[in-house]
mmCIF file of C-alpha atoms in Angstrom:
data_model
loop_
_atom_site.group_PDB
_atom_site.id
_atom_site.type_symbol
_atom_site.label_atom_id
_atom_site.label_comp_id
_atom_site.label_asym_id
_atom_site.label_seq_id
_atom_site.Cartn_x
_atom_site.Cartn_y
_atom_site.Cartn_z
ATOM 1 C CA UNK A 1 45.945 21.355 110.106
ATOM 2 C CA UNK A 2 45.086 24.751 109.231
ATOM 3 C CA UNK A 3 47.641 27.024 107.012
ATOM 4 C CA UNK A 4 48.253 31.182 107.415
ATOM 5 C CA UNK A 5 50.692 32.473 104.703
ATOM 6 C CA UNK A 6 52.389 35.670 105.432
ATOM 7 C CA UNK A 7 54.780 37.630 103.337
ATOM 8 C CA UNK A 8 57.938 39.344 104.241
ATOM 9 C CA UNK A 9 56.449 42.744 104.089
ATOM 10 C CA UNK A 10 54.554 41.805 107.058
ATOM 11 C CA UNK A 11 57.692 41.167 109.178
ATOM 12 C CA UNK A 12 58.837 43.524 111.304
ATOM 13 C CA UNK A 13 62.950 44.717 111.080
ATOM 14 C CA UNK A 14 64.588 45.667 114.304
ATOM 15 C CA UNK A 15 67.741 47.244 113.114
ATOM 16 C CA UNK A 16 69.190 46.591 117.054
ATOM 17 C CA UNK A 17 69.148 43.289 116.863
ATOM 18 C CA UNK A 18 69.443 42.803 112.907
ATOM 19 C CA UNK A 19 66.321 40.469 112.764
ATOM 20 C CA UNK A 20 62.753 40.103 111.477
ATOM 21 C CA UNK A 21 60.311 39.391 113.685
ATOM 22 C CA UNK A 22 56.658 38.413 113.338
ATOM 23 C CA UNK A 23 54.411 38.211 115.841
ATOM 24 C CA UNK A 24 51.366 35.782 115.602
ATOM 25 C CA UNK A 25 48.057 35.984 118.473
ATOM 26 C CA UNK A 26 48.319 33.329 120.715
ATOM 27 C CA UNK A 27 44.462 32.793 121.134
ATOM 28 C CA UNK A 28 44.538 28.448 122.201
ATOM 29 C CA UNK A 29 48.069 28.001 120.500
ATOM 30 C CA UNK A 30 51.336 27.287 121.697
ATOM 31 C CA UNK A 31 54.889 27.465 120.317
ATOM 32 C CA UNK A 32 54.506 23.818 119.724
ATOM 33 C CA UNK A 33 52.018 23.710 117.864
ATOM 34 C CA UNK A 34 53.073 25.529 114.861
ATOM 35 C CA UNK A 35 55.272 24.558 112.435
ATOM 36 C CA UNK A 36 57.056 27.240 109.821
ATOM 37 C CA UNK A 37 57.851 26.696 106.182
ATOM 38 C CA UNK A 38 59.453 29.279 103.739
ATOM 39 C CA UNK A 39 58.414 30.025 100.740
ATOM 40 C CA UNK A 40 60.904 29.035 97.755
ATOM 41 C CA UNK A 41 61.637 30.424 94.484
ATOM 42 C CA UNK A 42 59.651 27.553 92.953
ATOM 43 C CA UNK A 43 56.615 28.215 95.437
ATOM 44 C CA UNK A 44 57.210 25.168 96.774
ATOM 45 C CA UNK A 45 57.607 25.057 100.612
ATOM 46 C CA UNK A 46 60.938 23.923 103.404
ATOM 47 C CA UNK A 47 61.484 23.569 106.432
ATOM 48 C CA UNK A 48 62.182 27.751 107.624
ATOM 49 C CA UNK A 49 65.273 27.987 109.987
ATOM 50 C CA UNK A 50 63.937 30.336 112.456
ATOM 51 C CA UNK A 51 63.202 30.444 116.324
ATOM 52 C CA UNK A 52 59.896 29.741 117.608
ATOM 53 C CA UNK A 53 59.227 31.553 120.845
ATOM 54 C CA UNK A 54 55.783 31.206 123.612
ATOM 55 C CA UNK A 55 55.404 34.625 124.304
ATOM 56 C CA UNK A 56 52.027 35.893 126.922
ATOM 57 C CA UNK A 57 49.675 36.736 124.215
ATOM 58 C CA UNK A 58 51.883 35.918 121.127
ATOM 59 C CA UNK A 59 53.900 33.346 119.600
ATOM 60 C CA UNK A 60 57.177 35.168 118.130
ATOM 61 C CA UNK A 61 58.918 33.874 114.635
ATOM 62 C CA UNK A 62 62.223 35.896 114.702
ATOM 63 C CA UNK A 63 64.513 35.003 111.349
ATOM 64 C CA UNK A 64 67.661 37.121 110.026
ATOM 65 C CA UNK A 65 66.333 37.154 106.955
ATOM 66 C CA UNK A 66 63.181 38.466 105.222
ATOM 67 C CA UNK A 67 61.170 35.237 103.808
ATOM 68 C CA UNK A 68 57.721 33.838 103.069
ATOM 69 C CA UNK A 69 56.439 32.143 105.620
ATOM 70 C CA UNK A 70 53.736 29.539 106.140
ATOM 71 C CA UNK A 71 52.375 28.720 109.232
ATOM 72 C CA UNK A 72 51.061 25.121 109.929
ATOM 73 C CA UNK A 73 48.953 25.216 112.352
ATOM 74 C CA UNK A 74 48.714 21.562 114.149
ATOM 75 C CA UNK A 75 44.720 21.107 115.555
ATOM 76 C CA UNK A 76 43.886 17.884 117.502
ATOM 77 C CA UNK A 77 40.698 16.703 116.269
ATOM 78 C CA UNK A 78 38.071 16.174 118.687
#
């Protein structure tokens, strides 16, 4: 499993849909295998309640709230 950490300034607000958006390079990924976490007050780490969708190039995390987020990244081994 690798881990990306990304912080809420690096969402994106889009004020017509009153969401957060960020968008992560697809590259060999899918929607499926990523799983998102958000960041609590006690750094720990939960389960985020966002949606998770398989975009072309991109996988989009869209959330109506500005959080933390950690990526899990789920890698078969070889």
């Amino acid at each position: 499993m690798q881990i990306k950490d990304y912080s809420r300034e690096e969402l994106n607000y889009h004020q017509s849909e009153n969401n957060y958006t960020l968008s992560v390079p697809k590259k060999f990924l899918s929607a499926k295998d990523v799983r998102v976490k958000k960041k609590n007050p006690d750094g720990s780490f939960s389960d985020a309640d966002v949606e998770i969708r398989d975009e072309e190039n991109n996988i989009l995390i869209i959330t109506t709230i500005p959080i933390d987020i950690r990526l899990e990244i789920l890698v078969d081994d070889l």
